GROMACS .gro file of C-alpha atoms in nm:
model
  442
    1MET     CA    1   4.655   3.189   3.594
    2ARG     CA    2   4.614   3.438   3.847
    3GLY     CA    3   4.368   3.683   3.757
    4PRO     CA    4   4.420   4.057   3.800
    5LEU     CA    5   4.222   4.105   4.106
    6THR     CA    6   4.379   3.796   4.277
    7GLY     CA    7   4.421   3.905   4.649
    8LEU     CA    8   4.145   4.184   4.650
    9ARG     CA    9   3.850   4.140   4.880
   10VAL     CA   10   3.522   4.349   4.733
   11ALA     CA   11   3.201   4.364   4.862
   12VAL     CA   12   2.913   4.388   4.623
   13PRO     CA   13   2.617   4.563   4.808
   14GLY     CA   14   2.249   4.489   4.706
   15THR     CA   15   2.033   4.227   4.565
   16GLY     CA   16   1.919   4.110   4.224
   17ALA     CA   17   2.027   3.980   3.910
   18ALA     CA   18   2.277   4.321   3.842
   19ALA     CA   19   2.447   4.262   4.189
   20TRP     CA   20   2.478   3.878   4.100
   21HIS     CA   21   2.631   3.954   3.777
   22ALA     CA   22   2.887   4.228   3.935
   23ALA     CA   23   3.004   3.974   4.154
   24ARG     CA   24   3.046   3.696   3.878
   25LEU     CA   25   3.263   3.910   3.666
   26LEU     CA   26   3.481   4.027   3.983
   27GLY     CA   27   3.517   3.688   4.098
   28ARG     CA   28   3.613   3.576   3.735
   29LEU     CA   29   3.867   3.843   3.731
   30GLY     CA   30   4.001   3.674   4.053
   31ALA     CA   31   3.872   3.885   4.336
   32ASP     CA   32   3.733   3.730   4.654
   33VAL     CA   33   3.392   3.861   4.660
   34ALA     CA   34   3.143   3.900   4.930
   35ALA     CA   35   2.777   3.923   4.790
   36GLN     CA   36   2.439   3.804   4.860
   37ALA     CA   37   2.264   3.873   4.555
   38ASP     CA   38   2.042   3.631   4.360
   39ASN     CA   39   1.983   3.650   3.970
   40HIS     CA   40   1.624   3.754   3.964
   41GLY     CA   41   1.477   4.100   3.835
   42ALA     CA   42   1.626   4.081   3.511
   43ALA     CA   43   1.283   4.138   3.340
   44ALA     CA   44   1.262   4.458   3.467
   45ASP     CA   45   1.635   4.557   3.409
   46TRP     CA   46   1.553   4.469   2.996
   47ALA     CA   47   1.215   4.717   3.052
   48ALA     CA   48   1.409   4.995   3.210
   49SER     CA   49   1.719   4.967   2.949
   50GLY     CA   50   1.522   5.093   2.691
   51VAL     CA   51   1.621   4.754   2.493
   52MET     CA   52   1.288   4.612   2.519
   53ALA     CA   53   1.126   4.898   2.335
   54LEU     CA   54   1.357   4.848   2.026
   55THR     CA   55   1.267   4.470   2.059
   56GLY     CA   56   0.931   4.367   1.835
   57ARG     CA   57   0.761   4.435   1.528
   58ARG     CA   58   0.694   4.815   1.441
   59ASP     CA   59   0.331   4.766   1.440
   60GLY     CA   60   0.328   4.532   1.769
   61PRO     CA   61   0.393   4.561   2.137
   62PRO     CA   62   0.760   4.545   2.287
   63VAL     CA   63   0.904   4.187   2.328
   64LEU     CA   64   1.092   4.070   2.624
   65PRO     CA   65   1.429   3.931   2.555
   66PRO     CA   66   1.570   3.624   2.677
   67GLY     CA   67   1.866   3.595   2.931
   68GLN     CA   68   2.002   3.862   3.125
   69THR     CA   69   2.194   4.093   2.887
   70ALA     CA   70   2.052   4.423   3.050
   71SER     CA   71   2.138   4.331   3.428
   72ALA     CA   72   2.496   4.207   3.313
   73VAL     CA   73   2.605   4.531   3.181
   74ARG     CA   74   2.415   4.707   3.494
   75GLY     CA   75   2.629   4.466   3.682
   76ALA     CA   76   2.943   4.532   3.487
   77LEU     CA   77   2.901   4.912   3.491
   78ARG     CA   78   2.882   4.878   3.894
   79ALA     CA   79   3.211   4.631   3.885
   80ILE     CA   80   3.368   4.921   3.751
   81GLU     CA   81   3.230   5.188   4.008
   82LEU     CA   82   3.331   4.980   4.287
   83LEU     CA   83   3.711   4.924   4.167
   84CYS     CA   84   3.712   5.281   4.118
   85ALA     CA   85   3.606   5.326   4.473
   86VAL     CA   86   3.878   5.108   4.592
   87ALA     CA   87   4.129   5.302   4.406
   88GLY     CA   88   4.008   5.618   4.588
   89ARG     CA   89   3.857   5.762   4.234
   90GLU     CA   90   3.536   5.899   4.246
   91VAL     CA   91   3.338   5.838   3.886
   92ASP     CA   92   3.015   5.930   3.708
   93LEU     CA   93   2.918   5.641   3.472
   94PRO     CA   94   2.638   5.612   3.260
   95GLY     CA   95   2.364   5.322   3.349
   96MET     CA   96   2.235   5.045   3.145
   97GLY     CA   97   2.094   5.282   2.910
   98VAL     CA   98   2.425   5.282   2.714
   99LEU     CA   99   2.285   4.980   2.540
  100SER     CA  100   1.994   5.167   2.345
  101GLU     CA  101   2.121   5.517   2.346
  102ARG     CA  102   2.288   5.521   2.006
  103ALA     CA  103   1.921   5.441   1.886
  104ALA     CA  104   1.753   5.726   2.109
  105LEU     CA  105   2.024   5.986   1.926
  106ALA     CA  106   1.936   5.845   1.583
  107GLY     CA  107   1.564   5.819   1.637
  108LEU     CA  108   1.542   5.443   1.558
  109ARG     CA  109   1.245   5.203   1.631
  110ARG     CA  110   1.212   4.839   1.646
  111ASP     CA  111   1.128   4.703   1.309
  112ALA     CA  112   1.151   4.296   1.329
  113PRO     CA  113   1.236   4.091   1.160
  114ARG     CA  114   1.488   4.366   1.096
  115SER     CA  115   1.684   4.532   1.340
  116PRO     CA  116   1.618   4.893   1.427
  117GLY     CA  117   1.892   5.025   1.231
  118GLY     CA  118   1.758   4.804   0.911
  119ALA     CA  119   2.091   4.671   0.801
  120PHE     CA  120   2.051   4.321   0.998
  121ARG     CA  121   1.743   4.083   0.903
  122VAL     CA  122   1.665   3.726   1.048
  123LEU     CA  123   1.570   3.482   0.789
  124ARG     CA  124   1.450   3.145   0.794
  125ALA     CA  125   1.677   2.883   0.632
  126ALA     CA  126   1.563   2.554   0.530
  127ASP     CA  127   1.676   2.403   0.875
  128ALA     CA  128   1.752   2.675   1.121
  129TRP     CA  129   1.709   3.076   1.171
  130VAL     CA  130   1.989   3.270   1.035
  131GLY     CA  131   2.092   3.642   1.041
  132LEU     CA  132   2.235   3.847   0.746
  133ASN     CA  133   2.430   4.194   0.822
  134LEU     CA  134   2.442   4.423   0.511
  135PRO     CA  135   2.587   4.727   0.642
  136ARG     CA  136   2.779   4.849   0.316
  137GLN     CA  137   2.668   4.861  -0.030
  138SER     CA  138   2.961   4.637  -0.112
  139ASP     CA  139   2.785   4.341   0.103
  140VAL     CA  140   2.469   4.412  -0.087
  141ASP     CA  141   2.682   4.345  -0.383
  142LEU     CA  142   2.795   4.017  -0.292
  143LEU     CA  143   2.453   3.851  -0.285
  144PRO     CA  144   2.412   3.723  -0.630
  145ALA     CA  145   2.750   3.548  -0.550
  146TRP     CA  146   2.656   3.418  -0.228
  147LEU     CA  147   2.315   3.255  -0.340
  148GLU     CA  148   2.450   3.172  -0.669
  149GLU     CA  149   2.162   3.340  -0.833
  150ALA     CA  150   2.187   3.627  -1.076
  151ASP     CA  151   1.878   3.819  -0.928
  152PRO     CA  152   1.793   3.680  -0.598
  153VAL     CA  153   1.458   3.736  -0.381
  154LEU     CA  154   1.649   3.709  -0.061
  155ASP     CA  155   1.392   3.528   0.150
  156GLU     CA  156   1.315   3.254  -0.102
  157ALA     CA  157   1.677   3.212  -0.185
  158VAL     CA  158   1.768   3.141   0.167
  159ALA     CA  159   1.485   2.929   0.252
  160ARG     CA  160   1.573   2.686  -0.014
  161ARG     CA  161   1.935   2.617   0.151
  162ARG     CA  162   2.049   2.488   0.443
  163ALA     CA  163   2.219   2.703   0.743
  164GLY     CA  164   2.557   2.552   0.714
  165GLU     CA  165   2.587   2.570   0.326
  166LEU     CA  166   2.471   2.971   0.350
  167ALA     CA  167   2.740   3.012   0.641
  168GLU     CA  168   3.015   2.851   0.474
  169ARG     CA  169   2.971   3.038   0.159
  170ALA     CA  170   2.950   3.367   0.361
  171ARG     CA  171   3.249   3.317   0.538
  172LEU     CA  172   3.426   3.274   0.224
  173LEU     CA  173   3.298   3.592   0.083
  174GLY     CA  174   3.357   3.792   0.392
  175LEU     CA  175   2.961   3.832   0.470
  176PRO     CA  176   2.852   3.894   0.825
  177PHE     CA  177   2.632   3.607   0.871
  178ALA     CA  178   2.512   3.411   1.128
  179VAL     CA  179   2.318   3.097   1.260
  180LEU     CA  180   2.107   3.055   1.573
  181PRO     CA  181   2.293   2.797   1.732
  182SER     CA  182   2.138   2.465   1.840
  183GLU     CA  183   2.477   2.293   1.956
  184PRO     CA  184   2.828   2.382   1.968
  185ASP     CA  185   3.005   2.481   1.656
  186GLU     CA  186   3.378   2.451   1.588
  187GLN     CA  187   3.471   2.803   1.710
  188SER     CA  188   3.265   2.760   2.037
  189LEU     CA  189   3.452   2.437   2.089
  190ALA     CA  190   3.795   2.547   2.042
  191ARG     CA  191   3.736   2.882   2.259
  192GLY     CA  192   3.518   2.703   2.521
  193GLN     CA  193   3.269   2.976   2.494
  194VAL     CA  194   3.426   3.165   2.768
  195PRO     CA  195   3.302   3.521   2.848
  196PHE     CA  196   3.661   3.656   2.786
  197VAL     CA  197   4.019   3.517   2.719
  198LEU     CA  198   4.261   3.714   2.971
  199THR     CA  199   4.647   3.596   2.988
  200GLY     CA  200   4.913   3.802   3.178
  201GLU     CA  201   5.034   3.813   3.536
  202PRO     CA  202   4.964   4.103   3.784
  203GLY     CA  203   5.242   4.342   3.880
  204ALA     CA  204   5.249   4.568   4.178
  205ARG     CA  205   4.904   4.543   4.275
  206SER     CA  206   4.902   4.868   4.462
  207TRP     CA  207   4.498   4.868   4.415
  208THR     CA  208   4.537   5.231   4.256
  209LEU     CA  209   4.429   5.344   3.931
  210PRO     CA  210   4.746   5.524   3.812
  211PRO     CA  211   4.748   5.797   3.548
  212THR     CA  212   4.676   5.617   3.207
  213VAL     CA  213   4.712   5.690   2.831
  214VAL     CA  214   4.455   5.504   2.628
  215VAL     CA  215   4.546   5.463   2.239
  216ASP     CA  216   4.243   5.386   2.081
  217LEU     CA  217   4.279   5.237   1.735
  218SER     CA  218   3.916   5.070   1.743
  219SER     CA  219   3.607   5.206   1.549
  220LEU     CA  220   3.201   5.232   1.530
  221TRP     CA  221   3.081   5.149   1.889
  222ALA     CA  222   3.234   4.867   2.099
  223GLY     CA  223   3.586   4.982   2.131
  224PRO     CA  224   3.500   5.358   2.148
  225LEU     CA  225   3.234   5.288   2.412
  226CYS     CA  226   3.537   5.119   2.628
  227ALA     CA  227   3.767   5.438   2.556
  228HIS     CA  228   3.480   5.652   2.661
  229LEU     CA  229   3.414   5.488   2.976
  230LEU     CA  230   3.804   5.481   3.038
  231GLY     CA  231   3.817   5.870   3.017
  232LEU     CA  232   3.515   5.903   3.255
  233THR     CA  233   3.773   5.735   3.505
  234GLY     CA  234   3.999   5.954   3.417
  235ALA     CA  235   4.231   5.821   3.142
  236ARG     CA  236   4.387   6.048   2.865
  237VAL     CA  237   4.222   5.878   2.545
  238ILE     CA  238   4.393   5.935   2.211
  239LYS     CA  239   4.173   5.829   1.919
  240VAL     CA  240   4.417   5.690   1.593
  241GLU     CA  241   4.283   5.660   1.250
  242SER     CA  242   4.374   5.601   0.916
  243VAL     CA  243   4.381   5.885   0.702
  244THR     CA  244   4.213   5.666   0.411
  245ARG     CA  245   3.977   5.467   0.653
  246PRO     CA  246   3.871   5.684   0.933
  247ASP     CA  247   3.642   5.568   1.174
  248GLY     CA  248   3.301   5.511   0.995
  249ALA     CA  249   3.102   5.635   1.273
  250ARG     CA  250   3.215   5.996   1.179
  251ARG     CA  251   2.936   5.979   0.900
  252GLY     CA  252   2.656   5.974   1.194
  253PRO     CA  253   2.457   6.028   1.380
  254ARG     CA  254   2.698   6.304   1.477
  255GLU     CA  255   2.569   6.328   1.821
  256PHE     CA  256   2.630   5.949   1.895
  257TYR     CA  257   3.013   6.033   1.770
  258ASP     CA  258   3.038   6.329   2.003
  259LEU     CA  259   2.918   6.150   2.289
  260LEU     CA  260   3.174   5.857   2.270
  261HIS     CA  261   3.476   6.106   2.150
  262ALA     CA  262   3.404   6.437   2.341
  263GLY     CA  263   3.734   6.529   2.501
  264HIS     CA  264   3.948   6.264   2.327
  265GLU     CA  265   4.254   6.395   2.128
  266SER     CA  266   4.241   6.286   1.738
  267VAL     CA  267   4.570   6.156   1.555
  268VAL     CA  268   4.572   6.054   1.200
  269LEU     CA  269   4.835   5.854   1.006
  270ASP     CA  270   4.891   5.701   0.679
  271PHE     CA  271   4.915   5.347   0.757
  272ALA     CA  272   5.070   5.272   0.416
  273ALA     CA  273   5.373   5.492   0.456
  274ALA     CA  274   5.695   5.380   0.678
  275GLN     CA  275   5.675   5.701   0.835
  276GLY     CA  276   5.296   5.637   0.943
  277ARG     CA  277   5.349   5.305   1.043
  278ALA     CA  278   5.696   5.416   1.271
  279ALA     CA  279   5.443   5.671   1.462
  280LEU     CA  280   5.185   5.405   1.508
  281ALA     CA  281   5.437   5.150   1.668
  282GLY     CA  282   5.577   5.480   1.886
  283LEU     CA  283   5.227   5.529   2.015
  284LEU     CA  284   5.152   5.192   2.086
  285ASP     CA  285   5.481   5.175   2.281
  286ALA     CA  286   5.387   5.478   2.489
  287ALA     CA  287   5.016   5.347   2.569
  288ASP     CA  288   4.922   5.205   2.903
  289VAL     CA  289   4.594   5.073   2.733
  290VAL     CA  290   4.577   4.985   2.371
  291ILE     CA  291   4.206   4.912   2.257
  292GLU     CA  292   4.178   4.765   1.889
  293GLY     CA  293   3.905   4.603   1.694
  294SER     CA  294   4.057   4.456   1.409
  295ARG     CA  295   4.106   4.068   1.298
  296PRO     CA  296   4.441   3.912   1.313
  297ARG     CA  297   4.468   3.926   0.927
  298ALA     CA  298   4.427   4.322   0.938
  299LEU     CA  299   4.691   4.344   1.232
  300ARG     CA  300   4.930   4.142   1.071
  301GLN     CA  301   4.904   4.359   0.736
  302LEU     CA  302   4.984   4.654   0.963
  303GLY     CA  303   5.292   4.498   1.112
  304ILE     CA  304   5.114   4.494   1.459
  305ASP     CA  305   5.195   4.222   1.687
  306ALA     CA  306   5.036   4.235   2.038
  307ASP     CA  307   5.258   4.002   2.212
  308GLU     CA  308   5.564   4.188   2.049
  309VAL     CA  309   5.429   4.510   2.206
  310LEU     CA  310   5.347   4.336   2.530
  311SER     CA  311   5.694   4.178   2.558
  312ARG     CA  312   5.853   4.551   2.557
  313ALA     CA  313   5.635   4.677   2.867
  314ARG     CA  314   5.603   4.586   3.220
  315ASP     CA  315   5.262   4.757   3.282
  316LYS     CA  316   5.032   4.760   2.973
  317VAL     CA  317   4.686   4.634   2.866
  318TRP     CA  318   4.565   4.557   2.536
  319ILE     CA  319   4.188   4.511   2.487
  320GLY     CA  320   4.133   4.315   2.123
  321ILE     CA  321   3.789   4.315   2.023
  322THR     CA  322   3.666   4.107   1.743
  323ALA     CA  323   3.328   3.922   1.641
  324TYR     CA  324   3.440   3.588   1.725
  325GLY     CA  325   3.798   3.585   1.906
  326ARG     CA  326   4.147   3.608   1.805
  327THR     CA  327   4.169   3.239   1.822
  328GLY     CA  328   4.023   2.955   1.645
  329PRO     CA  329   3.874   2.848   1.318
  330TRP     CA  330   3.646   3.166   1.302
  331ALA     CA  331   3.932   3.427   1.401
  332ASN     CA  332   3.912   3.628   1.068
  333VAL     CA  333   3.548   3.583   1.036
  334PRO     CA  334   3.350   3.914   1.017
  335GLY     CA  335   3.065   4.011   1.222
  336PHE     CA  336   2.868   4.316   1.388
  337GLY     CA  337   2.664   4.350   1.708
  338ASP     CA  338   2.349   4.211   1.568
  339ASP     CA  339   2.464   3.908   1.389
  340ALA     CA  340   2.705   3.842   1.659
  341ALA     CA  341   2.440   3.827   1.926
  342LEU     CA  342   2.201   3.617   1.713
  343ALA     CA  343   2.525   3.353   1.699
  344ALA     CA  344   2.547   3.363   2.067
  345GLY     CA  345   2.185   3.262   2.065
  346LEU     CA  346   2.009   3.568   2.173
  347LEU     CA  347   1.662   3.612   1.964
  348ALA     CA  348   1.332   3.665   2.103
  349PHE     CA  349   1.000   3.567   1.929
  350ASP     CA  350   0.685   3.752   1.886
  351PRO     CA  351   0.402   3.591   2.114
  352GLY     CA  352   0.139   3.693   1.871
  353THR     CA  353   0.295   3.574   1.540
  354GLY     CA  354   0.575   3.356   1.646
  355GLY     CA  355   0.790   3.538   1.424
  356PRO     CA  356   1.155   3.603   1.498
  357VAL     CA  357   1.230   3.935   1.693
  358PRO     CA  358   1.602   4.073   1.698
  359CYS     CA  359   1.693   4.187   2.025
  360GLY     CA  360   1.772   4.595   2.064
  361ASP     CA  361   2.045   4.732   1.849
  362ALA     CA  362   2.362   4.584   1.755
  363ILE     CA  363   2.354   4.508   2.146
  364ALA     CA  364   2.679   4.302   2.139
  365ASP     CA  365   2.869   4.624   2.074
  366PRO     CA  366   2.767   4.805   2.379
  367VAL     CA  367   2.795   4.481   2.612
  368THR     CA  368   3.137   4.432   2.491
  369GLY     CA  369   3.258   4.784   2.533
  370VAL     CA  370   3.141   4.781   2.879
  371ASN     CA  371   3.298   4.451   2.996
  372ALA     CA  372   3.632   4.568   2.778
  373ALA     CA  373   3.647   4.876   3.013
  374LEU     CA  374   3.587   4.683   3.338
  375MET     CA  375   3.884   4.444   3.191
  376ALA     CA  376   4.086   4.744   3.139
  377VAL     CA  377   4.044   4.925   3.494
  378ALA     CA  378   4.094   4.556   3.679
  379CYS     CA  379   4.426   4.505   3.472
  380ARG     CA  380   4.558   4.872   3.542
  381MET     CA  381   4.478   4.859   3.928
  382SER     CA  382   4.681   4.512   3.894
  383GLY     CA  383   4.970   4.619   3.717
  384GLY     CA  384   5.169   4.398   3.500
  385ALA     CA  385   5.123   4.328   3.127
  386TRP     CA  386   4.780   4.190   3.017
  387LEU     CA  387   4.611   4.070   2.669
  388ALA     CA  388   4.233   4.076   2.723
  389ASP     CA  389   4.040   3.889   2.416
  390LEU     CA  390   3.692   3.990   2.389
  391ALA     CA  391   3.433   3.832   2.134
  392LEU     CA  392   3.136   3.978   2.073
  393ARG     CA  393   2.964   3.674   2.053
  394GLU     CA  394   3.108   3.536   2.378
  395GLN     CA  395   3.013   3.861   2.584
  396ILE     CA  396   2.631   3.794   2.500
  397ALA     CA  397   2.645   3.409   2.554
  398ALA     CA  398   2.790   3.457   2.931
  399THR     CA  399   2.443   3.676   2.952
  400LEU     CA  400   2.208   3.406   2.876
  401VAL     CA  401   2.101   3.301   3.176
  402ASP     CA  402   1.790   3.118   3.233
  403THR     CA  403   1.652   3.215   3.588
  404GLY     CA  404   1.305   3.060   3.520
  405GLU     CA  405   1.148   3.363   3.695
  406PRO     CA  406   0.819   3.488   3.527
  407GLY     CA  407   0.854   3.753   3.274
  408LEU     CA  408   0.691   4.063   3.467
  409PRO     CA  409   0.897   4.359   3.317
  410GLY     CA  410   0.674   4.653   3.454
  411GLU     CA  411   0.684   4.960   3.253
  412VAL     CA  412   0.887   4.966   2.959
  413ALA     CA  413   1.102   5.280   2.901
  414ARG     CA  414   1.178   5.435   2.571
  415PRO     CA  415   1.550   5.461   2.465
  416ARG     CA  416   1.695   5.766   2.635
  417ARG     CA  417   1.960   6.047   2.511
  418ARG     CA  418   2.235   6.083   2.697
  419GLU     CA  419   2.390   6.449   2.603
  420PRO     CA  420   2.737   6.469   2.482
  421ALA     CA  421   2.998   6.638   2.681
  422GLY     CA  422   3.106   6.841   2.407
  423VAL     CA  423   3.192   6.815   2.066
  424ALA     CA  424   3.443   6.575   1.925
  425ALA     CA  425   3.768   6.663   1.785
  426GLU     CA  426   3.821   6.706   1.391
  427LEU     CA  427   3.986   6.415   1.206
  428GLY     CA  428   4.360   6.478   1.296
  429ARG     CA  429   4.358   6.796   1.488
  430ASP     CA  430   4.581   6.686   1.732
  431THR     CA  431   4.835   6.481   1.524
  432GLY     CA  432   5.133   6.693   1.554
  433LYS     CA  433   5.085   6.777   1.899
  434VAL     CA  434   5.072   6.406   2.029
  435LEU     CA  435   5.354   6.316   1.804
  436ALA     CA  436   5.568   6.588   1.890
  437GLU     CA  437   5.511   6.550   2.265
  438LEU     CA  438   5.601   6.176   2.228
  439GLY     CA  439   5.908   6.249   2.013
  440LEU     CA  440   5.765   6.066   1.712
  441PRO     CA  441   5.815   6.123   1.335
  442CYS     CA  442   5.518   6.377   1.247
   0.00000   0.00000   0.00000
């Protein structure tokens, strides 16, 4: 398959790990890349990103994570800027601080073996390190059924069981659970553990960035960050939510929600009603870019078929974000940023105690959001209909590059706030206006 950037020559300036990752990503999208970078300097990027400050015990020092995730995000943002420059569009994008800005706005701190947000915890099973995410009370209520004990003591019950047994029961119950990999599993073997799956064919390839309407069906962090970055490149963003299940990120922190959604229009629909589903179908047809974060089963329940929508369009980009990918035996397995990162192999260990240390705050979410924005920009510049399948786990796995350089990060920066550009629209504020403009049922 020809990538969307096939035929485009891009020069990546600079040296170091971020430039190396920018060149790597652009090359995988088909560009002819001129670069002289090496993949050194990742430790300094970890320290400067704010992630290292979030990694470690509450009463211990910051811990340097493995791999090059912070450098990869810095590189992806640089790649977006380079493409926009080719398209003649000036942009002002955030830096790799996007990895830690939610923690800065929410006042989160490192707290190993728990994540800064507290919902995720690393545990020791009988044969492996595992991670359990309990973001909702309904997940907590499933613990007795998962462990087959009336009143389980979590650490002790997990320690008595093998990781495979725990994973199998977690998938049956829909619990976000991960095992630190020691060898390829059935999902990675099915998908090849690639950084992204992109299918389609280039269109006119004018290498401009045309006016773009983004319909954002996603929630929480990864998809909304993608939409936010596209908005910063000049796209019009329409956020679409269910009247019964709006984006859970609206519950806070409010400043973080404002940061990602200020300037976007808000449409609310009743997906259970025929009129709501008809309006949704019309919005998908009107979009130049669709962003969604639903597992295939949930999309089918809404009557949404990405391939069918793309078949009706000459120039459209569909961004699908899931924990483990749209295909393979784990396509419908739930997951969030922390557990997906552990499933990819991203886990640090405290040098003093040897204990496990989750890396950053739900780190797979912002990594995927930045990469998704890069996919969307590249595909829009290429023209044509494209489907980008991004799995949280695979985005992290692609950054676990070992350079063998010594861990000398220098000064460890705290997570930094980025102030919102305004206040996000209240739920459904623009429903009537947007539907009327597109001639859709209100």
